[in-house]
Short mmCIF file of N, CA and C in Angstrom, two decimals:
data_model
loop_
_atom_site.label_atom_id
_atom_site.label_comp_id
_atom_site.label_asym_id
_atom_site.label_seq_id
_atom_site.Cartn_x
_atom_site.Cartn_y
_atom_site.Cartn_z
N UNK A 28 196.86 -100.27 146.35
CA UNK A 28 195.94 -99.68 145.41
C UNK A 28 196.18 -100.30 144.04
N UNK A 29 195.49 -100.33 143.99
CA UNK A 29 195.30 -101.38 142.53
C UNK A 29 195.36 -100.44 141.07
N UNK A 30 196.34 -100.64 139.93
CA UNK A 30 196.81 -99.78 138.45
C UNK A 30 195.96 -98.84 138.28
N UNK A 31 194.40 -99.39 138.04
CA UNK A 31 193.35 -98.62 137.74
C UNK A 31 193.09 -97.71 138.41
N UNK A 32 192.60 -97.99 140.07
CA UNK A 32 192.45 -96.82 141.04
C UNK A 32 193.95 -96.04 141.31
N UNK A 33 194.90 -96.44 140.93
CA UNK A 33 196.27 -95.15 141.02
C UNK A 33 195.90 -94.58 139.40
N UNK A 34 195.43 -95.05 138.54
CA UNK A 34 195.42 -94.04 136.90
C UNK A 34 194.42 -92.94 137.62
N UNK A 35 193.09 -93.46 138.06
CA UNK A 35 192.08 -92.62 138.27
C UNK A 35 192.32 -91.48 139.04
N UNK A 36 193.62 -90.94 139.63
CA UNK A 36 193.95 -90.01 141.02
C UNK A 36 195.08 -89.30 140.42
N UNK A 37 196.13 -89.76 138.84
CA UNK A 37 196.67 -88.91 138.25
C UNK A 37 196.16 -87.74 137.60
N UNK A 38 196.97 -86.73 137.51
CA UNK A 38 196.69 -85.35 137.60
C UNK A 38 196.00 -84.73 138.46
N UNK A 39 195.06 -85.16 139.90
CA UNK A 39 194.57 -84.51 140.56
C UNK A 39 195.57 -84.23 141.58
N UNK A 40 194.47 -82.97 141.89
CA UNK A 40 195.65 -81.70 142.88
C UNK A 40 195.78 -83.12 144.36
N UNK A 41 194.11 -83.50 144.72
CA UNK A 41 194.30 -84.19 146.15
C UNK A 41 194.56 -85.95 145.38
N UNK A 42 194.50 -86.54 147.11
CA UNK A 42 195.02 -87.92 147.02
C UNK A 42 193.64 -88.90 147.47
N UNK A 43 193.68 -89.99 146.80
CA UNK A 43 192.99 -91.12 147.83
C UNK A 43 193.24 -91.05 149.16
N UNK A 44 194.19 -90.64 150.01
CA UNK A 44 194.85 -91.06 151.07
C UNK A 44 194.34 -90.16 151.58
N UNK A 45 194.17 -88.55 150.95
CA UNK A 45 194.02 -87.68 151.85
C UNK A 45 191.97 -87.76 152.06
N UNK A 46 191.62 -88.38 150.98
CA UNK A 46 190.25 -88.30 151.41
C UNK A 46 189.89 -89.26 152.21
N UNK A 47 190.41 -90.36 152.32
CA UNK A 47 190.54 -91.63 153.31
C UNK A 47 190.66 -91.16 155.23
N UNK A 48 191.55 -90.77 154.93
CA UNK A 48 191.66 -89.00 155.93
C UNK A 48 190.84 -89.07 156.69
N UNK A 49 190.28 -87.76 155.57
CA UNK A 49 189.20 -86.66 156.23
C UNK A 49 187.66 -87.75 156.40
N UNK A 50 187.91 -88.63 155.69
CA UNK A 50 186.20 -89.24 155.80
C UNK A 50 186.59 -90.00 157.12
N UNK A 51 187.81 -90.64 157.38
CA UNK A 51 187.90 -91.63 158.77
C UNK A 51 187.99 -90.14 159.61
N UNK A 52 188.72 -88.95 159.85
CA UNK A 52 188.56 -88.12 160.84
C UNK A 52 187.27 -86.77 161.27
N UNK A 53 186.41 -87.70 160.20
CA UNK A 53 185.13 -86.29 159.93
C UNK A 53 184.59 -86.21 161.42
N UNK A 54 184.25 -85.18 161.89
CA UNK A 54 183.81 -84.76 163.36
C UNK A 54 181.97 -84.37 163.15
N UNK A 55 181.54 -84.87 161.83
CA UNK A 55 180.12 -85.20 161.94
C UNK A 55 179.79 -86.30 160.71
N UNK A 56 178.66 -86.80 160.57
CA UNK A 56 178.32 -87.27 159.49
C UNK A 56 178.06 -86.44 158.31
N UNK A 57 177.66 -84.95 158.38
CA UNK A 57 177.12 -84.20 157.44
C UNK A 57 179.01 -84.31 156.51
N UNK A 58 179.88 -84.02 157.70
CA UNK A 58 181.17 -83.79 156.83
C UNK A 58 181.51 -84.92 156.41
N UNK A 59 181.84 -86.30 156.66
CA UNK A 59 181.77 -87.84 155.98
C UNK A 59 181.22 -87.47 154.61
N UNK A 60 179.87 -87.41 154.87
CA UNK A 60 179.04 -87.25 153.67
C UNK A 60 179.99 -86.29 152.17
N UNK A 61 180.39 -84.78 152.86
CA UNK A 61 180.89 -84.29 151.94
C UNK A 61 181.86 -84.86 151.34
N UNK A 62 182.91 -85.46 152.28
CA UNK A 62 184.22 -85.70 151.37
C UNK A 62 183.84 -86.94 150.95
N UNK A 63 183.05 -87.56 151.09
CA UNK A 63 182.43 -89.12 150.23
C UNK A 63 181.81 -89.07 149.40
N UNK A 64 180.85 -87.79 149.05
CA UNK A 64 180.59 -87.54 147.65
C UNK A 64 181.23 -86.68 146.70
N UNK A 65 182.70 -85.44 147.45
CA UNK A 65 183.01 -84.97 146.55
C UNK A 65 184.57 -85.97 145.80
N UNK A 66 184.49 -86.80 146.54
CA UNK A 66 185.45 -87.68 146.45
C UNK A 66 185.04 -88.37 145.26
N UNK A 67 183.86 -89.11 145.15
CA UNK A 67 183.08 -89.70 144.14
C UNK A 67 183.00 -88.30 142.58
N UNK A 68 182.49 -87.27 142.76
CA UNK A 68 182.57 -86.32 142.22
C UNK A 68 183.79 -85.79 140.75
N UNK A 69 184.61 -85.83 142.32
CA UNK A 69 186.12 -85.38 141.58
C UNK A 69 186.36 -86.77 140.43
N UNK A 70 185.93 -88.31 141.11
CA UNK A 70 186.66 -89.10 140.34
C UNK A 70 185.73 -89.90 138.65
N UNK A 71 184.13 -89.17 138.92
CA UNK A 71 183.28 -89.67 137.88
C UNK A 71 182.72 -88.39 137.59
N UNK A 72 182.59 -87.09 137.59
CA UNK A 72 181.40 -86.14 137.20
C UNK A 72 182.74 -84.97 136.19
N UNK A 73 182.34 -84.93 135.52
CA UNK A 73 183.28 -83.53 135.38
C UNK A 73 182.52 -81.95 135.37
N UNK A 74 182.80 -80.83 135.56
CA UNK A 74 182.38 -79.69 135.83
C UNK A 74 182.90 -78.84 135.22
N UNK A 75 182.49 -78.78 133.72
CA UNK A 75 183.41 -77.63 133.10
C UNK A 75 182.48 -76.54 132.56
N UNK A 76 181.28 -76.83 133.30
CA UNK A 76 179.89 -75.55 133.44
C UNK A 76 180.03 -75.16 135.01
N UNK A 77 180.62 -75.86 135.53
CA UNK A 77 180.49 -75.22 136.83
C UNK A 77 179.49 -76.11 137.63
N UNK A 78 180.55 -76.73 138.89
CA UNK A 78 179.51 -77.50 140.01
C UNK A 78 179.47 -76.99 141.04
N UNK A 79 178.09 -76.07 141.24
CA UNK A 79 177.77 -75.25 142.39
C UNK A 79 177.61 -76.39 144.21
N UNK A 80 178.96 -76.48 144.46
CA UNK A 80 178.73 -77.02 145.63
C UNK A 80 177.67 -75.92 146.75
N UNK A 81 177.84 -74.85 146.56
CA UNK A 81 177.29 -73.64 147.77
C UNK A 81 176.86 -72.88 146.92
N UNK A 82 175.78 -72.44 147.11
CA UNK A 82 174.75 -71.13 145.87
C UNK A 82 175.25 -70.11 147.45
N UNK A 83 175.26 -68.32 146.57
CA UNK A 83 175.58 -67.46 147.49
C UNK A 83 174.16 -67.35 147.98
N UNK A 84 173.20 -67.53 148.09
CA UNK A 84 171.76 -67.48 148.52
C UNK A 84 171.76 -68.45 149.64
N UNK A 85 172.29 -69.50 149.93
CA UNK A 85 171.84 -70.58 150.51
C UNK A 85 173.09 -70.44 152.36
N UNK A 86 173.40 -69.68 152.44
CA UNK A 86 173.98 -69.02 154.03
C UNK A 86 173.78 -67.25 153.89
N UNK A 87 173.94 -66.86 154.74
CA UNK A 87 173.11 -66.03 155.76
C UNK A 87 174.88 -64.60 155.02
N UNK A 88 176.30 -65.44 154.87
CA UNK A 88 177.56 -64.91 154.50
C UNK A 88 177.69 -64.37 153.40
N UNK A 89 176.78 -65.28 152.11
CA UNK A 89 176.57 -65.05 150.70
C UNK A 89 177.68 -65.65 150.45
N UNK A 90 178.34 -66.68 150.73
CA UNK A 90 179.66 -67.47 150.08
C UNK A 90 179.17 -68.04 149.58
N UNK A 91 179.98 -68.07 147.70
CA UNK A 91 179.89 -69.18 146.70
C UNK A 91 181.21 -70.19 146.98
N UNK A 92 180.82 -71.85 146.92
CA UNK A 92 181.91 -72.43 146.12
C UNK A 92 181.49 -73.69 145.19
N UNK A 93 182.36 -73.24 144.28
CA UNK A 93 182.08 -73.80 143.03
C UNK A 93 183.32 -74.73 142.13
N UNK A 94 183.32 -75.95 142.15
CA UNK A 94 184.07 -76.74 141.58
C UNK A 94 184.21 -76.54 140.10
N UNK A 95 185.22 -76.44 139.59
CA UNK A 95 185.62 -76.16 138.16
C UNK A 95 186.66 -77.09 137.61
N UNK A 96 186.00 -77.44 136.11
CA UNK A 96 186.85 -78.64 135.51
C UNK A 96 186.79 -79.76 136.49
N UNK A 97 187.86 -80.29 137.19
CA UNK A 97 187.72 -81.89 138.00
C UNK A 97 187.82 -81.10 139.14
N UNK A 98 188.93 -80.40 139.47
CA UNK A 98 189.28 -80.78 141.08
C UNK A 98 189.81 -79.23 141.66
N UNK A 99 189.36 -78.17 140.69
CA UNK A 99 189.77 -77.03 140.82
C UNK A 99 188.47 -76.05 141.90
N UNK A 100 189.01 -75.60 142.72
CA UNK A 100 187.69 -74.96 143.35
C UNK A 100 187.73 -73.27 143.50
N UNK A 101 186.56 -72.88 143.10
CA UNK A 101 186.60 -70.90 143.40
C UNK A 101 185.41 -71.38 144.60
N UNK A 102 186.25 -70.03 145.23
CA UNK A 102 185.66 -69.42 147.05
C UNK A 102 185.28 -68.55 146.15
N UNK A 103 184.43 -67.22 146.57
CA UNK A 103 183.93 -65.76 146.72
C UNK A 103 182.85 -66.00 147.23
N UNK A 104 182.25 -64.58 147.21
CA UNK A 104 181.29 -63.90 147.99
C UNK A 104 180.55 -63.15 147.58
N UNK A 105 179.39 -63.07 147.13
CA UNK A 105 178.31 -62.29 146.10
C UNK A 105 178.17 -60.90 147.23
N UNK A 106 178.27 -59.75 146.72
CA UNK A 106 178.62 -58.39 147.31
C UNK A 106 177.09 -57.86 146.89
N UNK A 107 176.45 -57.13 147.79
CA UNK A 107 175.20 -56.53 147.30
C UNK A 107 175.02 -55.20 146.94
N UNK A 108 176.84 -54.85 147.24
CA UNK A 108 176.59 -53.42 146.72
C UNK A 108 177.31 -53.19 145.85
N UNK A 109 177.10 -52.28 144.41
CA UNK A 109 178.20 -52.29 143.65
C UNK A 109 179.60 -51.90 143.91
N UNK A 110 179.64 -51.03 144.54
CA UNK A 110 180.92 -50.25 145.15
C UNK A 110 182.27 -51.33 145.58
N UNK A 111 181.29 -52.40 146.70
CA UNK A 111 181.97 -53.40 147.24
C UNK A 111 182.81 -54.56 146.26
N UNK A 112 184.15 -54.61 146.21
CA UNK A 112 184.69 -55.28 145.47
C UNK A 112 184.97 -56.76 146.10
N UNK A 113 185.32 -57.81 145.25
CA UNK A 113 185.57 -59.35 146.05
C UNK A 113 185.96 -59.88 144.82
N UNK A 114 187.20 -60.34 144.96
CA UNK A 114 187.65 -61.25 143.94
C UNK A 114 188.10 -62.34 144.33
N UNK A 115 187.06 -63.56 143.32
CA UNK A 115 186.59 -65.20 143.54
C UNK A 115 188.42 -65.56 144.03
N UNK A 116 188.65 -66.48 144.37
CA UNK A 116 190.07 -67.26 144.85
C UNK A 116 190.09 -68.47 144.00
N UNK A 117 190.57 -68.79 143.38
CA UNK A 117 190.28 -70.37 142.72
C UNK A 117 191.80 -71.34 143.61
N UNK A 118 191.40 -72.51 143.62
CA UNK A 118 192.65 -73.62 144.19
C UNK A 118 192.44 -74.68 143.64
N UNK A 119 193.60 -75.15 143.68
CA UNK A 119 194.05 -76.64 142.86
C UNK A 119 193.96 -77.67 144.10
N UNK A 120 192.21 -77.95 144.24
CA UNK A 120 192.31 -79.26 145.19
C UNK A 120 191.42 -79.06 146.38
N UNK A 121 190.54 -79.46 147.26
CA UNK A 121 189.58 -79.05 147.99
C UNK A 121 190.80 -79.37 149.14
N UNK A 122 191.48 -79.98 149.22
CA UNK A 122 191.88 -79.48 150.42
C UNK A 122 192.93 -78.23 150.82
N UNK A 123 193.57 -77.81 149.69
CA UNK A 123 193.64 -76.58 150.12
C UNK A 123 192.77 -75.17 149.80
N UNK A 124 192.18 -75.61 149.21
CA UNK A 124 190.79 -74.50 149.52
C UNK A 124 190.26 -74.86 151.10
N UNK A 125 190.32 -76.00 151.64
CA UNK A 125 189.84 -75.97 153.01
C UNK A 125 190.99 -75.20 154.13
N UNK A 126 192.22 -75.15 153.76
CA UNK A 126 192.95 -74.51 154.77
C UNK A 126 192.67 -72.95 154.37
N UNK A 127 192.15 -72.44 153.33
CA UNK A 127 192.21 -71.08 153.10
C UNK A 127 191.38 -70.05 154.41
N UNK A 128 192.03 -68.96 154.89
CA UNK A 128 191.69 -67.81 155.77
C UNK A 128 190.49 -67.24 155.12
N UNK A 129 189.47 -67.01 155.54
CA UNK A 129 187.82 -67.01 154.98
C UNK A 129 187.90 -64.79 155.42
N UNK A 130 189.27 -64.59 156.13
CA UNK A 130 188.74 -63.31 156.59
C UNK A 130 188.59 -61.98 155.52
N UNK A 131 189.05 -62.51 154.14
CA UNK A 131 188.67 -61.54 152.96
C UNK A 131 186.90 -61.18 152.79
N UNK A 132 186.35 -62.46 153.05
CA UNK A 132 184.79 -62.30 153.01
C UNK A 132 183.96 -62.09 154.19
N UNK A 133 184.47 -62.78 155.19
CA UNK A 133 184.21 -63.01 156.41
C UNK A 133 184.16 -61.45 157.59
N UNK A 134 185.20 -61.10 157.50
CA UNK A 134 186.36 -60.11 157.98
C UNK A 134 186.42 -60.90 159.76
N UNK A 135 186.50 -61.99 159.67
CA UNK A 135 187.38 -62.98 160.63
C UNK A 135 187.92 -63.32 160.35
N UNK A 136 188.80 -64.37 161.14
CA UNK A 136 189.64 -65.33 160.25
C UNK A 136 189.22 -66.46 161.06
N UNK A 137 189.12 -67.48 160.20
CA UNK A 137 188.22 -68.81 160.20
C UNK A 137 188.73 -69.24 158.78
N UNK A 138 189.12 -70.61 158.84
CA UNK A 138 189.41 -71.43 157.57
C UNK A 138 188.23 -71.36 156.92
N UNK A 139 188.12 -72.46 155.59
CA UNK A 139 186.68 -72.40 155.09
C UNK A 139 186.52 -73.57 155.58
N UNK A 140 187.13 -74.55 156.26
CA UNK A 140 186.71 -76.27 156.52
C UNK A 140 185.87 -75.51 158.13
N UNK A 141 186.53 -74.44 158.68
CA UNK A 141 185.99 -73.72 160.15
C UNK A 141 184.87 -73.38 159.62
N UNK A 142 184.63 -73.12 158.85
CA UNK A 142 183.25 -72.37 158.47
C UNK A 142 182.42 -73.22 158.52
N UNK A 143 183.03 -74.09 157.64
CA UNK A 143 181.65 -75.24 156.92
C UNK A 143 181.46 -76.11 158.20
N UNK A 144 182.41 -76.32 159.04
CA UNK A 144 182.22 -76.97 160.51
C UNK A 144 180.91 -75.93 161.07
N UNK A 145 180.99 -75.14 160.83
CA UNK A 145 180.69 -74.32 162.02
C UNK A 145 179.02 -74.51 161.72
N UNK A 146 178.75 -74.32 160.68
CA UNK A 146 177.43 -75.03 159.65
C UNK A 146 177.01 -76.33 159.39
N UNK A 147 177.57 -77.29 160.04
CA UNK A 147 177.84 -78.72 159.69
C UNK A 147 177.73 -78.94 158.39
N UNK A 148 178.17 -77.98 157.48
CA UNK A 148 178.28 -78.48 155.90
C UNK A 148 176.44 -77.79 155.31
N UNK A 149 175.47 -77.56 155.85
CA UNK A 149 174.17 -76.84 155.62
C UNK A 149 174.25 -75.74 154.47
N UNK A 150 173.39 -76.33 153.59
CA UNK A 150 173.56 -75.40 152.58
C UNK A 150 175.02 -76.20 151.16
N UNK A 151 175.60 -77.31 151.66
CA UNK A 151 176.00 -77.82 150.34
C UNK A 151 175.05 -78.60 149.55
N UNK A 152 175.04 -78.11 148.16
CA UNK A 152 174.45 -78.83 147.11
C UNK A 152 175.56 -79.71 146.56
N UNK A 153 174.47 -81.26 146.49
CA UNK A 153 175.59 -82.02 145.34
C UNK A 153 175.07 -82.76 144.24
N UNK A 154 173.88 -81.69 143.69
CA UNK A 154 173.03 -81.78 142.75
C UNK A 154 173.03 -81.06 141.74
N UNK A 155 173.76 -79.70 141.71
CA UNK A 155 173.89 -78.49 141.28
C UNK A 155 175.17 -78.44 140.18
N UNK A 156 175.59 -80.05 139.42
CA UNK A 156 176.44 -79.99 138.51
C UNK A 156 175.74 -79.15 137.35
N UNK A 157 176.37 -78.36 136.76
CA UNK A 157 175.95 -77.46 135.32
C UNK A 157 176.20 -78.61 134.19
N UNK A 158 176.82 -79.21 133.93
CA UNK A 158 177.17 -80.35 133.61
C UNK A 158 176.30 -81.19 133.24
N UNK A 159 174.92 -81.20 133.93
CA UNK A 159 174.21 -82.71 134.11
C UNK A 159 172.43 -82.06 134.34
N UNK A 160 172.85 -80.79 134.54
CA UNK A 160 171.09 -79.95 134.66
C UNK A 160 171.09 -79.46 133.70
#
């Protein structure tokens, strides 16, 4: 890796290596796609309005996730009743927001990378930088 592309990957939570990864082991194209543009994302867009990868409108679960600053990500779940409480999760790095247990919102347990498998990724926006609209 060449000075420049190792400066460009300091301070982030993930690695080149690990997105090299997931894009050579993606089990569809929809998922390729994701980690090849949030890969691009993390390393040219910044999001310090908030980059709505998932609007809670856009699955059937009402899960938000939303990239913050570079490489920081909040999970939650828009609740339709007031009563019902849910507090957002934020993580340092999409891939461990992908190992996270989804059964706080869910009430299964299913990772969120299980989820978004399970959806082939349907319903990610990667248009929805606050940033740039």
């Amino acid at each position: 890796m060449r000075k420049r592309e190792k400066e460009e990957w300091e301070g982030l939570s993930d690695t080149p290596e690990e997105f090299e990864t997931a894009i050579k082991n993606a089990i569809s194209t929809n998922e390729q796609i994701f980690f090849d543009k949030l890969r691009f994302k993390i390393l040219h867009e910044t999001a310090a309005s908030n980059d709505v990868l998932m609007n809670e409108s856009d699955n059937e679960d009402g899960i938000f996730i939303l990239r913050v600053g570079t490489d920081d990500f909040l999970i939650g779940k828009n609740l339709s009743k007031p009563e019902e409480k849910s507090v957002p999760q934020e993580y340092a790095g999409i891939f461990l927001a992908l190992e996270q247990d989804m059964y706080r919102y869910l009430s299964r347990h299913i990772t969120l990378q299980g989820w978004l498998r399970e959806r082939d990724y349907m319903g990610i926006r990667y248009d929805a930088n606050n940033d740039y609209n």
